Structures are given as structure tokens and as C-alpha cells.
Coordinates of C-alpha atoms in Angstrom, one line a residue:
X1 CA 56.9 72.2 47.7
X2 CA 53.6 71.8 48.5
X3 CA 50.8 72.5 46.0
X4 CA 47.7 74.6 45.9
X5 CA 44.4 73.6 44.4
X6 CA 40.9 74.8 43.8
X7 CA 37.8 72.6 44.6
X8 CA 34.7 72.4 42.0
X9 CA 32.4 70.7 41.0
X10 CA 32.4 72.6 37.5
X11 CA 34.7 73.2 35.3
X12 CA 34.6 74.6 31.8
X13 CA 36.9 73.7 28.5
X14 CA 40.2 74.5 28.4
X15 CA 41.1 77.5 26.9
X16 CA 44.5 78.4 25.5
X17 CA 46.2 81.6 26.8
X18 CA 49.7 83.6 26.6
X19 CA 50.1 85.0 30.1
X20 CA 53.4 86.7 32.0
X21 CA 54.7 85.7 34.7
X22 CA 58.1 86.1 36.4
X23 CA 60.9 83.1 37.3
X24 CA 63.5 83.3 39.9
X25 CA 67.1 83.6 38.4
X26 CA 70.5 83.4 39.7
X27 CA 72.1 85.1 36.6
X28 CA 75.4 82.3 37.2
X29 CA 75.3 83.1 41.1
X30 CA 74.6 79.6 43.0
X31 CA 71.4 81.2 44.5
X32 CA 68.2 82.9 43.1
X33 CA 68.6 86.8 43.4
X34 CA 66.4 88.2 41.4
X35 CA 62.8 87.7 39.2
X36 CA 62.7 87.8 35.4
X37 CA 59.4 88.9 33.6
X38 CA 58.6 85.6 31.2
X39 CA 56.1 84.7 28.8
X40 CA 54.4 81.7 28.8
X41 CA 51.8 79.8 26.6
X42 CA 49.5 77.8 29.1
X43 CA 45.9 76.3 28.8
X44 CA 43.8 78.0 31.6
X45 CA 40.8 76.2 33.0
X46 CA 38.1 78.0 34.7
X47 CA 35.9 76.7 37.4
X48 CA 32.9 77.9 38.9
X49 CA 31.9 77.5 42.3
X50 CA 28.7 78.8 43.0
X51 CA 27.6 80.6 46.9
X52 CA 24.9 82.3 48.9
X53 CA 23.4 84.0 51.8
X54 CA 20.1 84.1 53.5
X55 CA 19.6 88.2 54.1
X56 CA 17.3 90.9 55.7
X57 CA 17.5 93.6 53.1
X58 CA 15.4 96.6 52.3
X59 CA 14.5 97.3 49.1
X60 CA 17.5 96.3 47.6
X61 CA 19.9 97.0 50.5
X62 CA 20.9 94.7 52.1
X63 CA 20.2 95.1 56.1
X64 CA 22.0 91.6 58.0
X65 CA 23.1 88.5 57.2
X66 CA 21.4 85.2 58.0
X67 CA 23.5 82.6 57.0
X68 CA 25.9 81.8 54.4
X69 CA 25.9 78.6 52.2
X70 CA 28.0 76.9 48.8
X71 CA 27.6 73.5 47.7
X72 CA 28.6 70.9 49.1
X73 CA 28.0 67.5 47.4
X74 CA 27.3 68.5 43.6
X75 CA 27.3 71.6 41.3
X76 CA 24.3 74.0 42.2
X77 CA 23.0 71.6 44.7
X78 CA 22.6 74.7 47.4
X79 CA 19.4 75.5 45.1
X80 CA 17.5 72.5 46.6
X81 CA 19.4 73.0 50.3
X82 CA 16.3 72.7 52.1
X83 CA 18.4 73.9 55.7
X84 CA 18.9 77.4 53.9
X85 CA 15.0 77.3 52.4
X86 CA 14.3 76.5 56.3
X87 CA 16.4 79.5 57.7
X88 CA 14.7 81.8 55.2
X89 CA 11.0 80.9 56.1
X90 CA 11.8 80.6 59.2
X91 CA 13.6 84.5 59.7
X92 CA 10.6 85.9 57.9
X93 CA 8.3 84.0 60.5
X94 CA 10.2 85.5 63.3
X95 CA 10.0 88.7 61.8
X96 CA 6.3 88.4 60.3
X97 CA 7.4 89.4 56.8
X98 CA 4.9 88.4 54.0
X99 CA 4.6 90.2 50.5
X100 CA 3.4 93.0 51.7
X101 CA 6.0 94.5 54.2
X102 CA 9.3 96.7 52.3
X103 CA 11.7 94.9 54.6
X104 CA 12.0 91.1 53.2
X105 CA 14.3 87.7 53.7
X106 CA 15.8 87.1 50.5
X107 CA 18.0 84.3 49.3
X108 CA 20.4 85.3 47.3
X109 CA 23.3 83.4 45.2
X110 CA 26.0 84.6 43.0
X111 CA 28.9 83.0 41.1
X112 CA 32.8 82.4 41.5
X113 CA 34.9 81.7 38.2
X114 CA 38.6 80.6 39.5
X115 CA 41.8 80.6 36.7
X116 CA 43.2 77.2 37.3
X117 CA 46.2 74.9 35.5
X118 CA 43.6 71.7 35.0
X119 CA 42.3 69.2 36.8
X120 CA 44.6 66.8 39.3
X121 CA 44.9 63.7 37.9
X122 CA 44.0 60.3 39.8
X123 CA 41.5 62.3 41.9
X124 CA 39.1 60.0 44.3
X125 CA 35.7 59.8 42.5
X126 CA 34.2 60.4 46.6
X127 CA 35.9 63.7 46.8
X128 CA 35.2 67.5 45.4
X129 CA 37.3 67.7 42.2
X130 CA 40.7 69.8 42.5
X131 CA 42.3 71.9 40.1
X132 CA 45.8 73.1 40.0
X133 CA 46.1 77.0 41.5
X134 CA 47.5 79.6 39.7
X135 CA 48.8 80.8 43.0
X136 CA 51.8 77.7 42.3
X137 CA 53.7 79.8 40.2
X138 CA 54.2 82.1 43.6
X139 CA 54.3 85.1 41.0
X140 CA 51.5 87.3 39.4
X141 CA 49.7 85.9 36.3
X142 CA 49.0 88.4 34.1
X143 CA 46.9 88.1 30.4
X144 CA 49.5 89.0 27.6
X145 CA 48.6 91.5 24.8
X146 CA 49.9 93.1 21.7
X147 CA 51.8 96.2 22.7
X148 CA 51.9 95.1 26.9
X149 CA 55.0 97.1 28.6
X150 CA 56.7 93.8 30.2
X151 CA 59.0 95.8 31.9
X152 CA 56.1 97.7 33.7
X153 CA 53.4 94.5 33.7
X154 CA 53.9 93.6 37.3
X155 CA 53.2 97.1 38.7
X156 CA 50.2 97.8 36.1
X157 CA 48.8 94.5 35.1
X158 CA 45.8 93.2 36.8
X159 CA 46.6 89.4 37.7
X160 CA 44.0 86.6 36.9
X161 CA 42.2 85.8 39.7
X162 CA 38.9 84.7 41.3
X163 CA 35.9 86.7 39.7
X164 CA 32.6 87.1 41.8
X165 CA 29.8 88.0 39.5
X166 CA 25.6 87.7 38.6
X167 CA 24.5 88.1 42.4
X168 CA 21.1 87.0 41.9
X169 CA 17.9 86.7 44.8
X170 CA 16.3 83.4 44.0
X171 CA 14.0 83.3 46.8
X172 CA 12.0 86.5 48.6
X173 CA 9.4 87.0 51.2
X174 CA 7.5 89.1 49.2
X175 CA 7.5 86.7 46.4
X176 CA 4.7 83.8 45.6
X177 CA 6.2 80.6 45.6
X178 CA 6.0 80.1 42.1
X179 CA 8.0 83.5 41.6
X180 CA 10.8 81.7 43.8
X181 CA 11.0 78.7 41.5
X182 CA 10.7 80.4 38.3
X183 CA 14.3 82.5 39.5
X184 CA 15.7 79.6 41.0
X185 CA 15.1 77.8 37.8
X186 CA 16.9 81.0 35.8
X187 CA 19.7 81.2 37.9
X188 CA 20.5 77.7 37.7
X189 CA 20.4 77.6 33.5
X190 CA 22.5 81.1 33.5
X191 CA 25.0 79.5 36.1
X192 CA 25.4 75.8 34.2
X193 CA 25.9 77.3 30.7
X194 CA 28.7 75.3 28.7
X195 CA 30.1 78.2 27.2
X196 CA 32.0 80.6 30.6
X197 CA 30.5 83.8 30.4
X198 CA 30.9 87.1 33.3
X199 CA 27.5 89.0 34.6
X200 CA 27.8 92.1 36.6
X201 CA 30.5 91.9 39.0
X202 CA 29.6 91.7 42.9
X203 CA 31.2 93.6 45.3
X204 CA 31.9 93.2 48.6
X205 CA 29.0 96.1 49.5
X206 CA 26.5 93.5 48.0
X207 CA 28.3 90.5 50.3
X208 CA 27.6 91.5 53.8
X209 CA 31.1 90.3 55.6
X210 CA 30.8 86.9 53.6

């Protein structure tokens, strides 16, 4: 069977976690016929790929999409991409934006956190990490509690998955240049904290057909 993985460049500790899942059974028959609810105790690793977007927005809304951008050679290292920093100046140029107009170009960035079962051993120091997918169980995972209803988990549980979260504009046409930095340099101190934590969630309203 062929495996799934998750690239990143970050990773945080692993964490232990009782999760269910559900195995194929034959029940004595010579082929699998059915699924059986199981409980599992696993070590979950979360990784965080981080993403952007150069946008026309107005106010707050967002208006069209630029381009889109991730890293590509090291965590965070979109911050410093100096293609998307051209593609910014250069849409407000085109558009003659400055800090004075209510239509701006904005940069903005926002983080991914994917479950995973570790890290790949024996991976090539030249190449993007990988980390084994939860997807590889080819079942729902699901976060156990006290009191959960296994025999109603699948149909009511929410199963782990990617999270999408602290959108954040680090650079603006209406900002100074030193406004631009100072965000950038937030953003990338909230994003490489050692401890995983979840901002606001960003929906697909905020993403503009990413």
C-alpha cells in the first residue's frame, strides 16, 4: 500500500493522544466485511506549514487575489520572499495605491497545523521533511473522551484534521514601511512558538479561491 505523508518544515513535540478509529474485520469470514469502531493510544505530531496571498481588499474585505505563496526552502521563509514583496509594490503601482486611498494591496499570511504519526525516518537532509498522514489509517480519526458514544462517533465526531488559523496582513499599502516590518516581525514570533497553540480560525470567505 502506498503511504501518505505531510511536508514541513516544522514540527512541534509529540503529544500523546487516545483517538478512535475503525479496523476492517472479517468476523471468521476469509474477507473483510465490515468496520469495527477501535480505540487506540497514539502519539500525534503536529506540523505547521505556513501560506499567503498578495490581495486587493477594501477595508477589510477582501476584493481579488494577486498571487498565492508558502515556503519553499525553510520554515517562514515566504516572509523575506522578495518575488511576493515585488508583486505587492508592484499591484499598488499599477493601481496608484498609497496610504491614503480605502482600497489597498495587502499581504497577508495565515497558518496550517496538520495531525500527523511522526516524522519518516531516513529522510534526505536536501528534501522538505515528511510526516506520516493520518489519512493511512483510510478511517476517520477521532479525539477520544470520557463519556464519547462509540457506537455513534463516526456519524458525530469531528475527525482530526488540517486547521487553518491567525490570518494575519503583514504588509499594506497604506502602511509605512516600518509598520510592515514591525507585523512581519509579530507574525513570525506568534507562528515559531515552541509550544502549538490555535488563533482565530480562517475561513474560506477570508481565502479568496486559494
Amino acid at each position: 500500500m502506498e503511504l501518505d505523508f505531510v511536508l514541513a518544515f516544522k514540527a512541534f513535540t509529540p503529544e500523546p493522544a487516545k483517538v478512535v478509529t475503525w479496523v476492517r474485520s472479517n468476523e471468521g469470514l476469509p474477507f473483510p466485511v465490515k468496520t469495527l469502531q477501535q480505540v487506540m493510544d497514539v502519539e500525534i505530531t503536529w506540523v505547521r506549514k505556513v501560506r499567503g496571498h498578495v490581495i486587493l481588499t477594501l477595508g477589510d474585505r477582501p476584493l481579488r487575489k494577486v498571487i498565492s505563496c508558502a515556503d519553499r526552502a525553510a520554515f517562514l521563509d515566504l516572509l523575506n520572499n522578495q518575488h511576493v514583496r515585488h508583486s505587492a509594490r508592484t499591484t499598488a503601482a499599477e493601481w496608484g495605491l498609497s496610504t491614503g486611498n480605502e482600497v489597498d494591496v495587502s499581504t497577508r499570511v495565515w497558518m496550517e497545523d496538520f495531525p500527523t504519526f511522526g516524522a519518516v525516518p531516513n529522510s534526505s537532509p536536501l528534501s522538505t521533511p515528511r510526516y506520516y498522514s493520518l489519512s493511512n489509517l483510510q478511517q476517520p480519526v477521532i479525539s477520544w473522551y470520557e463519556g464519547i458514544d462509540l457506537s455513534r462517533a463516526r456519524d458525530e465526531g469531528l475527525p482530526m484534521g488540517p486547521e487553518r488559523h491567525s490570518l494575519t496582513k503583514i504588509w499594506s499599502s497604506r502602511w509605512t514601511d516600518s509598520e510592515c516590518e514591525a507585523a512581519r516581525a509579530r507574525f513570525r514570533l506568534r507562528a515559531d512558538e515552541e509550544v502549538r497553540t490555535v488563533g482565530v480560525w480562517a475561513t474560506m470567505d477570508d481565502m479568496i479561491d486559494i
